[in-house]
mmCIF file of C-alpha atoms in Angstrom:
data_model
loop_
_atom_site.group_PDB
_atom_site.id
_atom_site.type_symbol
_atom_site.label_atom_id
_atom_site.label_comp_id
_atom_site.label_asym_id
_atom_site.label_seq_id
_atom_site.Cartn_x
_atom_site.Cartn_y
_atom_site.Cartn_z
ATOM 1 C CA PRO S 1 -4.247 8.745 11.611
ATOM 2 C CA ALA S 2 -0.578 9.667 11.124
ATOM 3 C CA VAL S 3 -1.025 12.821 13.212
ATOM 4 C CA LEU S 4 -2.801 10.742 15.843
ATOM 5 C CA LEU S 5 0.034 8.226 15.996
ATOM 6 C CA VAL S 6 2.720 10.922 16.150
ATOM 7 C CA THR S 7 0.768 12.718 18.865
ATOM 8 C CA LEU S 8 0.267 9.506 20.818
ATOM 9 C CA VAL S 9 3.906 8.458 20.563
ATOM 10 C CA GLY S 10 4.963 11.989 21.504
ATOM 11 C CA ALA S 11 2.543 12.102 24.426
ATOM 12 C CA ALA S 12 3.807 8.806 25.771
ATOM 13 C CA GLY S 13 7.245 10.371 26.014
ATOM 14 C CA CYS S 14 6.106 13.553 27.799
ATOM 15 C CA THR S 15 7.985 14.436 30.937
ATOM 16 C CA ASP S 16 7.496 16.709 33.866
ATOM 17 C CA GLY S 17 9.399 19.528 32.153
ATOM 18 C CA ARG S 18 12.782 18.866 33.750
ATOM 19 C CA GLU S 19 15.852 18.240 31.645
ATOM 20 C CA PRO S 20 16.398 14.576 30.751
ATOM 21 C CA SER S 21 18.742 12.707 33.027
ATOM 22 C CA ALA S 22 21.956 11.150 31.801
ATOM 23 C CA ASP S 23 21.148 8.213 34.063
ATOM 24 C CA PRO S 24 19.506 5.449 31.980
ATOM 25 C CA ALA S 25 17.602 4.270 35.067
ATOM 26 C CA ALA S 26 15.701 7.588 35.078
ATOM 27 C CA SER S 27 14.189 6.883 31.653
ATOM 28 C CA SER S 28 10.477 6.137 31.356
ATOM 29 C CA ALA S 29 10.805 3.825 28.350
ATOM 30 C CA SER S 30 11.250 0.084 28.494
ATOM 31 C CA ALA S 31 12.774 -2.352 26.118
ATOM 32 C CA PRO S 32 10.553 -4.934 24.472
ATOM 33 C CA SER S 33 11.181 -8.506 25.551
ATOM 34 C CA ALA S 34 13.408 -10.700 23.432
ATOM 35 C CA SER S 35 10.573 -12.890 22.156
ATOM 36 C CA PRO S 36 7.275 -11.057 22.545
ATOM 37 C CA SER S 37 4.025 -12.124 20.990
ATOM 38 C CA THR S 38 2.864 -9.413 18.618
ATOM 39 C CA SER S 39 -0.206 -8.184 16.845
ATOM 40 C CA THR S 40 -0.771 -5.190 14.630
ATOM 41 C CA GLY S 41 -3.753 -3.009 15.471
ATOM 42 C CA PRO S 42 -5.775 -0.439 13.550
ATOM 43 C CA THR S 43 -3.133 2.258 14.042
ATOM 44 C CA GLY S 44 -0.357 0.172 12.498
ATOM 45 C CA VAL S 45 1.516 0.070 15.814
ATOM 46 C CA GLU S 46 2.806 -3.356 16.673
ATOM 47 C CA ALA S 47 1.777 -4.187 20.228
ATOM 48 C CA THR S 48 3.620 -6.669 22.395
ATOM 49 C CA GLU S 49 3.147 -8.009 25.869
ATOM 50 C CA THR S 50 5.560 -5.387 27.178
ATOM 51 C CA GLY S 51 5.141 -2.474 24.807
ATOM 52 C CA ALA S 52 4.769 -0.944 21.392
ATOM 53 C CA THR S 53 7.545 -0.725 18.861
ATOM 54 C CA PRO S 54 6.753 2.224 16.606
ATOM 55 C CA SER S 55 9.515 3.594 14.415
ATOM 56 C CA ALA S 56 11.328 6.391 16.184
ATOM 57 C CA SER S 57 14.198 8.641 15.297
ATOM 58 C CA PRO S 58 17.288 8.432 17.520
ATOM 59 C CA SER S 59 16.283 11.666 19.246
ATOM 60 C CA GLU S 60 12.908 10.134 20.210
ATOM 61 C CA SER S 61 14.398 6.917 21.533
ATOM 62 C CA ALA S 62 15.212 6.495 25.192
ATOM 63 C CA SER S 63 17.545 4.158 26.995
ATOM 64 C CA PRO S 64 15.871 1.137 28.555
ATOM 65 C CA SER S 65 15.299 1.250 32.267
ATOM 66 C CA ALA S 66 15.437 -1.718 34.577
ATOM 67 C CA THR S 67 12.974 0.031 36.890
ATOM 68 C CA SER S 68 10.185 0.869 34.434
ATOM 69 C CA THR S 69 7.357 -1.202 33.019
ATOM 70 C CA GLU S 70 5.204 -0.582 29.963
ATOM 71 C CA GLU S 71 1.800 -1.998 29.168
ATOM 72 C CA VAL S 72 0.136 -1.453 25.777
ATOM 73 C CA ALA S 73 -3.266 -2.458 24.420
ATOM 74 C CA VAL S 74 -4.584 -2.083 20.882
ATOM 75 C CA GLY S 75 -8.342 -1.584 20.505
ATOM 76 C CA GLU S 76 -8.993 -1.376 24.253
ATOM 77 C CA VAL S 77 -7.968 0.408 27.431
ATOM 78 C CA VAL S 78 -4.892 -1.272 28.887
ATOM 79 C CA GLU S 79 -5.210 -2.827 32.340
ATOM 80 C CA GLY S 80 -3.990 -0.352 34.939
ATOM 81 C CA PHE S 81 -4.773 2.758 32.867
ATOM 82 C CA PRO S 82 -5.791 5.561 35.286
ATOM 83 C CA LEU S 83 -9.378 6.043 34.074
ATOM 84 C CA ASP S 84 -10.095 7.791 37.385
ATOM 85 C CA VAL S 85 -7.754 10.594 36.240
ATOM 86 C CA VAL S 86 -8.008 10.362 32.422
ATOM 87 C CA PRO S 87 -11.507 9.064 31.641
ATOM 88 C CA LEU S 88 -12.498 7.523 28.340
ATOM 89 C CA LEU S 89 -14.774 9.736 26.265
ATOM 90 C CA PRO S 90 -18.211 8.046 26.242
ATOM 91 C CA ASP S 91 -19.019 6.283 22.953
ATOM 92 C CA ALA S 92 -15.392 6.564 21.770
ATOM 93 C CA GLU S 93 -13.666 3.721 19.935
ATOM 94 C CA VAL S 94 -10.250 3.050 21.515
ATOM 95 C CA ALA S 95 -7.397 2.680 19.043
ATOM 96 C CA LEU S 96 -4.455 2.343 21.438
ATOM 97 C CA SER S 97 -3.589 2.891 25.087
ATOM 98 C CA ASN S 98 -0.485 2.544 27.174
ATOM 99 C CA VAL S 99 0.963 3.105 30.624
ATOM 100 C CA VAL S 100 4.668 3.326 31.451
ATOM 101 C CA ARG S 101 5.425 3.172 35.173
ATOM 102 C CA ASP S 102 8.718 4.142 36.735
ATOM 103 C CA GLU S 103 9.973 5.333 40.098
ATOM 104 C CA GLY S 104 8.900 8.927 39.353
ATOM 105 C CA GLY S 105 5.296 8.244 38.316
ATOM 106 C CA ARG S 106 3.770 7.152 35.045
ATOM 107 C CA SER S 107 3.395 8.224 31.459
ATOM 108 C CA VAL S 108 -0.001 7.510 29.943
ATOM 109 C CA ALA S 109 -1.524 7.719 26.482
ATOM 110 C CA LEU S 110 -4.971 7.014 25.082
ATOM 111 C CA ALA S 111 -5.975 7.354 21.424
ATOM 112 C CA GLY S 112 -9.402 6.916 19.968
ATOM 113 C CA ARG S 113 -12.029 7.973 17.465
ATOM 114 C CA THR S 114 -15.452 9.513 17.962
ATOM 115 C CA SER S 115 -18.336 11.032 16.044
ATOM 116 C CA ARG S 116 -18.523 13.894 18.563
ATOM 117 C CA SER S 117 -17.375 17.321 17.406
ATOM 118 C CA PRO S 118 -13.839 18.486 18.247
ATOM 119 C CA GLN S 119 -15.317 21.015 20.690
ATOM 120 C CA GLU S 120 -17.336 18.290 22.438
ATOM 121 C CA VAL S 121 -14.150 16.246 22.904
ATOM 122 C CA VAL S 122 -12.285 19.256 24.329
ATOM 123 C CA ASP S 123 -15.246 20.177 26.556
ATOM 124 C CA PHE S 124 -15.468 16.618 27.954
ATOM 125 C CA TYR S 125 -11.781 16.441 28.900
ATOM 126 C CA THR S 126 -11.657 20.040 30.149
ATOM 127 C CA GLN S 127 -14.611 19.419 32.459
ATOM 128 C CA ALA S 128 -13.266 16.069 33.710
ATOM 129 C CA LEU S 129 -9.723 17.307 34.300
ATOM 130 C CA THR S 130 -10.452 20.767 35.748
ATOM 131 C CA ALA S 131 -12.756 19.060 38.275
ATOM 132 C CA GLN S 132 -9.596 17.267 39.475
ATOM 133 C CA GLY S 133 -7.544 20.454 39.823
ATOM 134 C CA PHE S 134 -5.947 20.626 36.367
ATOM 135 C CA THR S 135 -5.601 23.981 34.606
ATOM 136 C CA ALA S 136 -6.315 24.069 30.869
ATOM 137 C CA THR S 137 -4.355 26.111 28.335
ATOM 138 C CA THR S 138 -4.825 26.163 24.582
ATOM 139 C CA PRO S 139 -1.624 26.572 22.575
ATOM 140 C CA PRO S 140 -1.863 27.493 18.873
ATOM 141 C CA ALA S 141 -3.341 24.750 16.673
ATOM 142 C CA VAL S 142 -0.926 22.719 14.569
ATOM 143 C CA ASP S 143 -1.923 21.503 11.076
ATOM 144 C CA GLY S 144 -5.652 21.737 11.782
ATOM 145 C CA ALA S 145 -5.458 19.925 15.140
ATOM 146 C CA VAL S 146 -7.240 21.311 18.184
ATOM 147 C CA VAL S 147 -4.777 21.075 21.080
ATOM 148 C CA THR S 148 -5.292 21.664 24.803
ATOM 149 C CA THR S 149 -2.732 21.203 27.564
ATOM 150 C CA TYR S 150 -3.667 20.404 31.158
ATOM 151 C CA THR S 151 -1.311 20.901 34.114
ATOM 152 C CA ARG S 152 -1.651 20.232 37.825
ATOM 153 C CA GLY S 153 0.515 20.484 40.895
ATOM 154 C CA PRO S 154 3.782 22.148 41.780
ATOM 155 C CA ALA S 155 5.963 22.749 38.714
ATOM 156 C CA ALA S 156 3.177 21.166 36.629
ATOM 157 C CA ALA S 157 4.091 17.706 37.938
ATOM 158 C CA ASP S 158 1.027 16.342 36.146
ATOM 159 C CA LEU S 159 0.975 17.300 32.453
ATOM 160 C CA LEU S 160 -1.494 16.007 29.854
ATOM 161 C CA THR S 161 -1.974 17.076 26.241
ATOM 162 C CA LEU S 162 -5.157 16.519 24.232
ATOM 163 C CA SER S 163 -5.068 16.646 20.435
ATOM 164 C CA VAL S 164 -8.137 16.321 18.194
ATOM 165 C CA THR S 165 -8.053 16.076 14.381
ATOM 166 C CA SER S 166 -10.878 15.519 11.928
ATOM 167 C CA SER S 167 -10.748 12.625 9.468
ATOM 168 C CA ALA S 168 -13.550 11.379 7.203
ATOM 169 C CA GLY S 169 -16.260 13.041 9.299
ATOM 170 C CA LEU S 170 -14.925 11.577 12.543
ATOM 171 C CA GLN S 171 -12.538 12.960 15.130
ATOM 172 C CA ASP S 172 -9.311 11.201 16.041
ATOM 173 C CA PHE S 173 -8.156 12.193 19.500
ATOM 174 C CA SER S 174 -5.239 11.419 21.732
ATOM 175 C CA ILE S 175 -4.601 12.400 25.299
ATOM 176 C CA GLY S 176 -1.457 11.605 27.149
ATOM 177 C CA GLY S 177 1.417 12.829 29.228
ATOM 178 C CA ARG S 178 3.026 12.427 32.602
ATOM 179 C CA LEU S 179 1.356 11.869 35.984
ATOM 180 C CA ALA S 180 3.495 12.140 39.101
#
């Protein structure tokens, strides 16, 4: 679960590969509202009406942007999640999902759990994404996780990363990144 959360939080901050801008308005993160309603979900992430507030080191934090919006849902797919691009694995239990929209596109993340094998999870997403023009690459595994990266478009404008780890006979997976 900790690897899943770190992967999900990291995936939500994925960019298109360009250097970060010094302009705070170019950031894809948003600040939580001053008085949000909160609930804590199965992943331990506190969800609010405008976003999640996981602990982050200063290097992972981004400046708030007046032109971005973030939607988060715990235990379900958030409204507006691009299921037409990043489908939900059939029979998967959703742990957390989010979408951050800004003037350059959107960052998306989806985390869940399934009884399918790690290879079945990778096969499902590889088939769904390559059918849409993504190219799959498999970087070296990290700490027992199966990882696949999907890119599409000029300069890999669309970039998604899938991570699958085994836990108690089930697979925790997260897929997320940046869509132009």
